[in-house]
């Protein structure tokens, strides 16, 4: 499989290079040159397969040329063996039409584990082949940091430096990062906000010398391998609910558009997806883009769903490219315009290309609370705030009752205990496997939020190239 950039002027690359590169050299995102197509019989043959076997079948075409099926199976077995549920991503029924797909049974209780556990395995495999080394640098306001650290802790070819704003992530989130003891993991609490931490990371990547000396890499959701790993659970869930004979709809709590784009990929591969509902909180740029064609950036409003408090969705570019007719140079122009004016109109082709499959909804705090109560009262299910936004959008969509609607549950409710308690009156306990989180010893550096302080800290501890 070869991959091309959404902006039309970077070289096409194979899966191994795309995984290690992240962003394309022309500033675009990598996407397969064509979608592998599954026949009804191939989808039917997924019935009864384990998560790992489903993953091997669904991902094999994407990694062809870089990994054999046997290698892929080995990496998936290692990645998903760390999940605490035998089904890896189990389905739970809420009523006659609505279902939850629980994506939070990984080591850090967030759906990001599904992709990052595999990415950690892929990095290690590819770096060993090349005898190369990576330095991952990131800023986190919560979930991505802990999932990334867990995925690469103890790996010989990788060091990870994770910046978080001091005092501004929850206790659970901080401890999930700072209690990981491995010689290649460095947590840094920055005196400043999340935006300050992110600006520092950007500045390190923009310093060409520093960036190439330490082979800096990011683990954000623009990495194709992360998206690919997420395609699997759409197949896995839909097959259990009757695909390929029956259509299934999905509602996805959305931030950077990675998770829901994976659903689009599944549909392009032949999975009978009736609808993909993009659920946003009041930071609704995607809802405006999909319903009115207006992709214009507003101010970020902080909410109880921090992983969706986003005003630019990096993976949306992939949809604009594919649904809009795959014209990379035209899209590069359009994106440059957006980067200058922070606003753009979708073209008619982009709107029509998306309209077949996508619906969207903007859910405010009341809508979120009502969905949480509905799931708790009707099915005894405690939802985290992000999943509740997804469920509220799923119910609002009022689809034909013959179509099962699956809401993606993206975080364990215990990660957002205060918000859940406010809505339902119940404080969800931490699951037993992370129950000793508050007994473990923390370790992290506290640094001023300056470029010099942070680069000096990294340079002293990271492994230079060659
Ligand atoms: C990251 C995240 C999301 C958003 O996913 P995207 O792929 O960025 O759209 C939703 N919910 C939770 C809990 C997350 O951590």
CSV table of N, CA and C in Angstrom, one decimal, residues 81-208:
chain,number,residue,atom,x,y,z
A,81,UNK,N,-3.4,-7.5,24.1
A,81,UNK,CA,-3.3,-8.3,25.3
A,81,UNK,C,-3.3,-7.5,26.6
A,82,UNK,N,-3.0,-6.2,26.5
A,82,UNK,CA,-3.0,-5.3,27.6
A,82,UNK,C,-4.3,-4.8,28.0
A,83,UNK,N,-5.4,-5.1,27.3
A,83,UNK,CA,-6.7,-4.6,27.6
A,83,UNK,C,-7.3,-5.6,28.7
A,84,UNK,N,-8.2,-5.0,29.5
A,84,UNK,CA,-8.7,-5.8,30.7
A,84,UNK,C,-10.0,-6.5,30.4
A,85,UNK,N,-10.5,-6.4,29.2
A,85,UNK,CA,-11.8,-7.1,28.8
A,85,UNK,C,-11.5,-8.0,27.7
A,86,UNK,N,-12.0,-9.3,27.8
A,86,UNK,CA,-11.8,-10.3,26.8
A,86,UNK,C,-12.2,-9.9,25.4
A,87,UNK,N,-13.2,-9.0,25.3
A,87,UNK,CA,-13.7,-8.6,24.0
A,87,UNK,C,-12.9,-7.4,23.5
A,88,UNK,N,-12.0,-6.9,24.3
A,88,UNK,CA,-11.2,-5.7,24.0
A,88,UNK,C,-12.1,-4.4,23.9
A,89,UNK,N,-13.0,-4.4,23.0
A,89,UNK,CA,-14.0,-3.3,22.9
A,89,UNK,C,-15.4,-3.8,22.9
A,90,UNK,N,-16.0,-4.1,24.1
A,90,UNK,CA,-17.3,-4.7,24.2
A,90,UNK,C,-18.4,-3.8,23.9
A,91,UNK,N,-19.5,-4.4,23.4
A,91,UNK,CA,-20.8,-3.6,23.2
A,91,UNK,C,-21.7,-3.8,24.4
A,92,UNK,N,-22.4,-2.7,24.8
A,92,UNK,CA,-23.4,-2.8,25.9
A,92,UNK,C,-24.7,-2.2,25.3
A,93,UNK,N,-25.8,-2.9,25.6
A,93,UNK,CA,-27.1,-2.4,25.1
A,93,UNK,C,-27.7,-1.5,26.1
A,94,UNK,N,-28.3,-0.4,25.5
A,94,UNK,CA,-29.0,0.6,26.4
A,94,UNK,C,-30.5,0.6,26.2
A,95,UNK,N,-31.0,0.4,25.0
A,95,UNK,CA,-32.5,0.1,24.9
A,95,UNK,C,-32.6,-0.6,23.5
A,96,UNK,N,-33.8,-0.6,22.9
A,96,UNK,CA,-34.0,-1.4,21.7
A,96,UNK,C,-33.2,-0.9,20.6
A,97,UNK,N,-32.7,0.3,20.6
A,97,UNK,CA,-32.0,0.8,19.4
A,97,UNK,C,-30.6,1.3,19.7
A,98,UNK,N,-30.3,1.6,21.0
A,98,UNK,CA,-29.0,2.3,21.3
A,98,UNK,C,-28.1,1.3,22.0
A,99,UNK,N,-26.8,1.4,21.6
A,99,UNK,CA,-25.7,0.6,22.1
A,99,UNK,C,-24.5,1.5,22.4
A,100,UNK,N,-23.7,1.0,23.4
A,100,UNK,CA,-22.4,1.7,23.6
A,100,UNK,C,-21.3,0.8,23.2
A,101,UNK,N,-20.3,1.3,22.6
A,101,UNK,CA,-19.1,0.5,22.3
A,101,UNK,C,-18.0,1.0,23.2
A,102,UNK,N,-17.7,0.2,24.2
A,102,UNK,CA,-16.8,0.7,25.3
A,102,UNK,C,-15.3,0.5,24.8
A,103,UNK,N,-14.7,1.7,24.6
A,103,UNK,CA,-13.4,1.7,24.0
A,103,UNK,C,-12.3,2.0,25.1
A,104,UNK,N,-12.8,1.9,26.4
A,104,UNK,CA,-11.9,2.4,27.5
A,104,UNK,C,-11.3,1.3,28.4
A,105,UNK,N,-11.2,0.1,27.9
A,105,UNK,CA,-10.7,-1.0,28.7
A,105,UNK,C,-9.1,-1.1,28.6
A,106,UNK,N,-8.5,-0.2,28.0
A,106,UNK,CA,-7.0,-0.2,27.9
A,106,UNK,C,-6.4,0.3,29.2
A,107,UNK,N,-5.0,0.3,29.2
A,107,UNK,CA,-4.3,0.6,30.4
A,107,UNK,C,-4.6,2.0,31.0
A,108,UNK,N,-4.9,3.0,30.2
A,108,UNK,CA,-5.1,4.3,30.8
A,108,UNK,C,-6.6,4.7,30.8
A,109,UNK,N,-7.5,3.8,30.5
A,109,UNK,CA,-8.9,4.0,30.6
A,109,UNK,C,-9.5,5.0,29.6
A,110,UNK,N,-8.7,5.3,28.5
A,110,UNK,CA,-9.2,6.2,27.4
A,110,UNK,C,-9.1,5.5,26.1
A,111,UNK,N,-10.0,5.9,25.2
A,111,UNK,CA,-10.0,5.2,23.9
A,111,UNK,C,-8.7,5.4,23.1
A,112,UNK,N,-7.9,6.4,23.5
A,112,UNK,CA,-6.7,6.6,22.8
A,112,UNK,C,-5.7,5.4,22.9
A,113,UNK,N,-5.9,4.6,24.0
A,113,UNK,CA,-5.1,3.4,24.1
A,113,UNK,C,-5.2,2.4,22.9
A,114,UNK,N,-6.4,2.4,22.3
A,114,UNK,CA,-6.6,1.4,21.2
A,114,UNK,C,-5.6,1.7,20.1
A,115,UNK,N,-5.4,2.9,19.8
A,115,UNK,CA,-4.5,3.3,18.7
A,115,UNK,C,-3.0,3.4,19.2
A,116,UNK,N,-2.8,3.9,20.4
A,116,UNK,CA,-1.4,4.2,20.8
A,116,UNK,C,-0.7,2.9,21.3
A,117,UNK,N,-1.5,2.0,21.8
A,117,UNK,CA,-0.8,0.7,22.2
A,117,UNK,C,-0.2,0.0,20.9
A,118,UNK,N,-1.0,0.1,19.8
A,118,UNK,CA,-0.4,-0.5,18.6
A,118,UNK,C,0.7,0.4,18.0
A,119,UNK,N,0.5,1.7,18.1
A,119,UNK,CA,1.6,2.6,17.6
A,119,UNK,C,2.9,2.4,18.3
A,120,UNK,N,2.9,2.2,19.6
A,120,UNK,CA,4.1,1.9,20.3
A,120,UNK,C,4.8,0.6,19.8
A,121,UNK,N,4.0,-0.4,19.5
A,121,UNK,CA,4.5,-1.6,18.9
A,121,UNK,C,5.1,-1.4,17.5
A,122,UNK,N,4.4,-0.6,16.7
A,122,UNK,CA,4.9,-0.3,15.4
A,122,UNK,C,6.2,0.4,15.4
A,123,UNK,N,6.3,1.5,16.2
A,123,UNK,CA,7.5,2.3,16.4
A,123,UNK,C,8.7,1.4,16.7
A,124,UNK,N,8.5,0.6,17.7
A,124,UNK,CA,9.6,-0.3,18.2
A,124,UNK,C,10.1,-1.2,17.1
A,125,UNK,N,9.1,-1.8,16.4
A,125,UNK,CA,9.5,-2.8,15.3
A,125,UNK,C,10.2,-2.0,14.2
A,126,UNK,N,9.7,-0.9,13.7
A,126,UNK,CA,10.3,-0.2,12.6
A,126,UNK,C,11.7,0.4,13.0
A,127,UNK,N,11.8,0.9,14.2
A,127,UNK,CA,13.0,1.5,14.7
A,127,UNK,C,14.1,0.5,14.8
A,128,UNK,N,13.8,-0.7,15.3
A,128,UNK,CA,14.8,-1.8,15.4
A,128,UNK,C,15.3,-2.2,14.0
A,129,UNK,N,14.4,-2.3,13.1
A,129,UNK,CA,14.8,-2.6,11.7
A,129,UNK,C,15.9,-1.6,11.2
A,130,UNK,N,15.7,-0.4,11.5
A,130,UNK,CA,16.6,0.7,11.0
A,130,UNK,C,17.7,1.0,11.9
A,131,UNK,N,17.7,0.4,13.1
A,131,UNK,CA,18.6,0.8,14.2
A,131,UNK,C,18.6,2.3,14.4
A,132,UNK,N,17.4,2.8,14.5
A,132,UNK,CA,17.3,4.3,14.7
A,132,UNK,C,16.6,4.5,16.0
A,133,UNK,N,16.5,5.8,16.4
A,133,UNK,CA,16.0,6.2,17.7
A,133,UNK,C,15.1,7.4,17.6
A,134,UNK,N,14.0,7.4,18.4
A,134,UNK,CA,13.1,8.5,18.3
A,134,UNK,C,13.0,9.2,19.7
A,135,UNK,N,12.8,10.5,19.6
A,135,UNK,CA,12.5,11.3,20.8
A,135,UNK,C,11.1,11.8,20.7
A,136,UNK,N,10.2,11.3,21.4
A,136,UNK,CA,8.8,11.8,21.4
A,136,UNK,C,8.7,13.0,22.3
A,137,UNK,N,8.2,14.1,21.8
A,137,UNK,CA,7.9,15.3,22.6
A,137,UNK,C,6.5,15.7,22.5
A,138,UNK,N,5.8,15.9,23.6
A,138,UNK,CA,4.3,16.2,23.5
A,138,UNK,C,3.9,17.1,24.6
A,139,UNK,N,2.8,17.8,24.4
A,139,UNK,CA,2.1,18.5,25.4
A,139,UNK,C,0.7,17.9,25.6
A,140,UNK,N,0.3,17.9,26.8
A,140,UNK,CA,-1.0,17.2,27.0
A,140,UNK,C,-1.8,18.0,28.0
A,141,UNK,N,-3.2,17.9,27.8
A,141,UNK,CA,-4.1,18.5,28.8
A,141,UNK,C,-4.7,17.3,29.5
A,142,UNK,N,-4.3,16.1,29.2
A,142,UNK,CA,-4.8,14.9,29.9
A,142,UNK,C,-4.6,13.6,29.2
A,143,UNK,N,-5.6,13.2,28.4
A,143,UNK,CA,-5.7,11.8,28.0
A,143,UNK,C,-4.5,11.3,27.1
A,144,UNK,N,-4.2,12.1,26.1
A,144,UNK,CA,-3.1,11.7,25.2
A,144,UNK,C,-1.8,11.4,25.9
A,145,UNK,N,-1.5,12.3,26.8
A,145,UNK,CA,-0.2,12.1,27.5
A,145,UNK,C,-0.1,10.8,28.2
A,146,UNK,N,-1.0,10.4,29.0
A,146,UNK,CA,-0.9,9.1,29.7
A,146,UNK,C,-1.0,7.9,28.8
A,147,UNK,N,-1.8,8.0,27.7
A,147,UNK,CA,-1.9,6.9,26.8
A,147,UNK,C,-0.6,6.7,26.0
A,148,UNK,N,0.0,7.8,25.6
A,148,UNK,CA,1.3,7.8,24.9
A,148,UNK,C,2.4,7.2,25.8
A,149,UNK,N,2.5,7.7,27.0
A,149,UNK,CA,3.5,7.2,27.9
A,149,UNK,C,3.4,5.7,28.2
A,150,UNK,N,2.2,5.3,28.4
A,150,UNK,CA,2.0,3.9,28.7
A,150,UNK,C,2.4,3.0,27.5
A,151,UNK,N,2.2,3.6,26.3
A,151,UNK,CA,2.4,2.8,25.0
A,151,UNK,C,3.9,2.7,24.8
A,152,UNK,N,4.7,3.6,25.3
A,152,UNK,CA,6.2,3.5,24.9
A,152,UNK,C,7.1,3.3,26.1
A,153,UNK,N,6.5,3.2,27.3
A,153,UNK,CA,7.3,3.0,28.5
A,153,UNK,C,8.2,1.8,28.4
A,154,UNK,N,9.5,2.0,28.7
A,154,UNK,CA,10.4,0.8,28.7
A,154,UNK,C,10.9,0.4,27.3
A,155,UNK,N,10.5,1.1,26.3
A,155,UNK,CA,11.0,0.7,24.9
A,155,UNK,C,12.4,1.3,24.7
A,156,UNK,N,13.3,0.5,24.2
A,156,UNK,CA,14.7,0.9,24.1
A,156,UNK,C,15.0,1.9,23.1
A,157,UNK,N,14.2,2.0,22.0
A,157,UNK,CA,14.5,2.9,20.9
A,157,UNK,C,13.8,4.3,21.0
A,158,UNK,N,13.1,4.5,22.1
A,158,UNK,CA,12.3,5.7,22.2
A,158,UNK,C,12.5,6.3,23.6
A,159,UNK,N,12.7,7.7,23.6
A,159,UNK,CA,12.5,8.4,24.8
A,159,UNK,C,11.2,9.3,24.7
A,160,UNK,N,10.5,9.5,25.8
A,160,UNK,CA,9.3,10.4,25.7
A,160,UNK,C,9.4,11.5,26.7
A,161,UNK,N,9.2,12.7,26.3
A,161,UNK,CA,9.1,13.9,27.2
A,161,UNK,C,7.7,14.4,27.1
A,162,UNK,N,7.0,14.4,28.2
A,162,UNK,CA,5.6,14.9,28.1
A,162,UNK,C,5.4,16.1,29.0
A,163,UNK,N,5.0,17.2,28.4
A,163,UNK,CA,4.8,18.4,29.2
A,163,UNK,C,3.3,18.5,29.6
A,164,UNK,N,3.1,18.9,30.8
A,164,UNK,CA,1.7,19.2,31.2
A,164,UNK,C,1.7,20.5,32.0
A,165,UNK,N,0.6,21.3,31.9
A,165,UNK,CA,0.5,22.5,32.7
A,165,UNK,C,0.4,22.2,34.2
A,166,UNK,N,1.3,22.7,35.0
A,166,UNK,CA,1.3,22.4,36.4
A,166,UNK,C,-0.1,22.8,37.1
A,167,UNK,N,-0.7,21.9,37.8
A,167,UNK,CA,-1.9,22.2,38.5
A,167,UNK,C,-3.1,22.3,37.7
A,168,UNK,N,-3.0,22.0,36.4
A,168,UNK,CA,-4.2,22.2,35.5
A,168,UNK,C,-4.7,20.9,34.8
A,169,UNK,N,-4.1,19.7,35.3
A,169,UNK,CA,-4.7,18.5,34.8
A,169,UNK,C,-5.3,17.8,36.1
A,170,UNK,N,-6.2,16.9,35.9
A,170,UNK,CA,-6.9,16.3,37.1
A,170,UNK,C,-5.8,15.4,37.8
A,171,UNK,N,-6.1,15.1,39.1
A,171,UNK,CA,-5.2,14.2,39.9
A,171,UNK,C,-5.0,12.9,39.2
A,172,UNK,N,-6.1,12.3,38.7
A,172,UNK,CA,-6.1,11.0,38.1
A,172,UNK,C,-5.2,11.1,36.8
A,173,UNK,N,-5.4,12.1,36.0
A,173,UNK,CA,-4.7,12.2,34.8
A,173,UNK,C,-3.2,12.4,35.1
A,174,UNK,N,-2.8,13.3,36.1
A,174,UNK,CA,-1.4,13.5,36.4
A,174,UNK,C,-0.8,12.2,36.9
A,175,UNK,N,-1.4,11.6,37.8
A,175,UNK,CA,-0.8,10.4,38.4
A,175,UNK,C,-0.7,9.2,37.3
A,176,UNK,N,-1.6,9.2,36.4
A,176,UNK,CA,-1.4,8.2,35.3
A,176,UNK,C,-0.1,8.4,34.5
A,177,UNK,N,0.3,9.6,34.5
A,177,UNK,CA,1.6,9.9,33.8
A,177,UNK,C,2.8,9.8,34.7
A,178,UNK,N,2.7,10.4,35.9
A,178,UNK,CA,3.9,10.6,36.7
A,178,UNK,C,4.2,9.4,37.6
A,179,UNK,N,3.3,8.4,37.6
A,179,UNK,CA,3.6,7.2,38.4
A,179,UNK,C,4.2,6.1,37.5
A,180,UNK,N,4.3,6.3,36.2
A,180,UNK,CA,4.9,5.3,35.3
A,180,UNK,C,6.4,5.4,35.6
A,181,UNK,N,7.0,4.3,36.0
A,181,UNK,CA,8.5,4.3,36.3
A,181,UNK,C,9.2,3.5,35.2
A,182,UNK,N,9.8,4.3,34.3
A,182,UNK,CA,10.6,3.6,33.2
A,182,UNK,C,11.7,4.6,32.9
A,183,UNK,N,12.9,4.1,32.5
A,183,UNK,CA,14.1,5.0,32.3
A,183,UNK,C,13.9,5.9,31.1
A,184,UNK,N,12.9,5.6,30.2
A,184,UNK,CA,12.8,6.5,29.0
A,184,UNK,C,11.6,7.4,29.1
A,185,UNK,N,11.0,7.5,30.3
A,185,UNK,CA,9.8,8.4,30.4
A,185,UNK,C,10.2,9.6,31.3
A,186,UNK,N,9.9,10.8,30.7
A,186,UNK,CA,10.2,12.1,31.4
A,186,UNK,C,9.0,12.9,31.5
A,187,UNK,N,8.4,13.2,32.6
A,187,UNK,CA,7.3,14.1,32.8
A,187,UNK,C,7.8,15.4,33.2
A,188,UNK,N,7.2,16.5,32.6
A,188,UNK,CA,7.6,17.8,32.9
A,188,UNK,C,6.4,18.7,33.2
A,189,UNK,N,6.3,19.2,34.4
A,189,UNK,CA,5.2,20.1,34.8
A,189,UNK,C,5.7,21.5,34.5
A,190,UNK,N,5.0,22.2,33.6
A,190,UNK,CA,5.4,23.5,33.2
A,190,UNK,C,4.6,24.6,33.9
A,191,UNK,N,5.3,25.6,34.4
A,191,UNK,CA,4.7,26.7,35.0
A,191,UNK,C,4.0,27.5,33.9
A,192,UNK,N,2.7,27.3,33.6
A,192,UNK,CA,2.0,28.0,32.5
A,192,UNK,C,0.7,27.2,32.2
A,193,UNK,N,0.1,27.6,31.1
A,193,UNK,CA,-1.1,26.9,30.6
A,193,UNK,C,-0.8,25.8,29.7
A,194,UNK,N,-1.9,25.1,29.2
A,194,UNK,CA,-1.7,24.1,28.2
A,194,UNK,C,-1.2,24.7,26.9
A,195,UNK,N,-1.7,25.9,26.6
A,195,UNK,CA,-1.3,26.6,25.3
A,195,UNK,C,0.2,26.9,25.4
A,196,UNK,N,0.7,27.3,26.6
A,196,UNK,CA,2.1,27.6,26.8
A,196,UNK,C,2.9,26.3,26.5
A,197,UNK,N,2.5,25.2,27.1
A,197,UNK,CA,3.2,23.9,26.9
A,197,UNK,C,3.2,23.5,25.5
A,198,UNK,N,2.1,23.7,24.8
A,198,UNK,CA,2.0,23.4,23.4
A,198,UNK,C,2.9,24.3,22.5
A,199,UNK,N,3.0,25.5,22.9
A,199,UNK,CA,3.8,26.5,22.1
A,199,UNK,C,5.3,26.1,22.3
A,200,UNK,N,5.7,25.6,23.5
A,200,UNK,CA,7.1,25.1,23.7
A,200,UNK,C,7.4,23.9,22.8
A,201,UNK,N,6.4,23.0,22.7
A,201,UNK,CA,6.7,21.8,21.9
A,201,UNK,C,6.8,22.2,20.4
A,202,UNK,N,5.9,23.1,20.0
A,202,UNK,CA,6.0,23.6,18.6
A,202,UNK,C,7.4,24.2,18.3
A,203,UNK,N,7.8,25.0,19.3
A,203,UNK,CA,9.1,25.7,19.1
A,203,UNK,C,10.3,24.7,19.0
A,204,UNK,N,10.2,23.6,19.7
A,204,UNK,CA,11.2,22.6,19.6
A,204,UNK,C,11.2,21.9,18.2
A,205,UNK,N,10.0,21.7,17.7
A,205,UNK,CA,9.9,21.1,16.4
A,205,UNK,C,10.4,22.1,15.3
A,206,UNK,N,10.1,23.3,15.5
A,206,UNK,CA,10.6,24.4,14.5
A,206,UNK,C,12.1,24.6,14.6
A,207,UNK,N,12.7,24.2,15.6
A,207,UNK,CA,14.2,24.4,15.7
A,207,UNK,C,14.8,23.2,14.9
A,208,UNK,N,15.1,23.4,13.7
A,208,UNK,CA,15.5,22.3,12.8
A,208,UNK,C,16.7,21.5,13.3
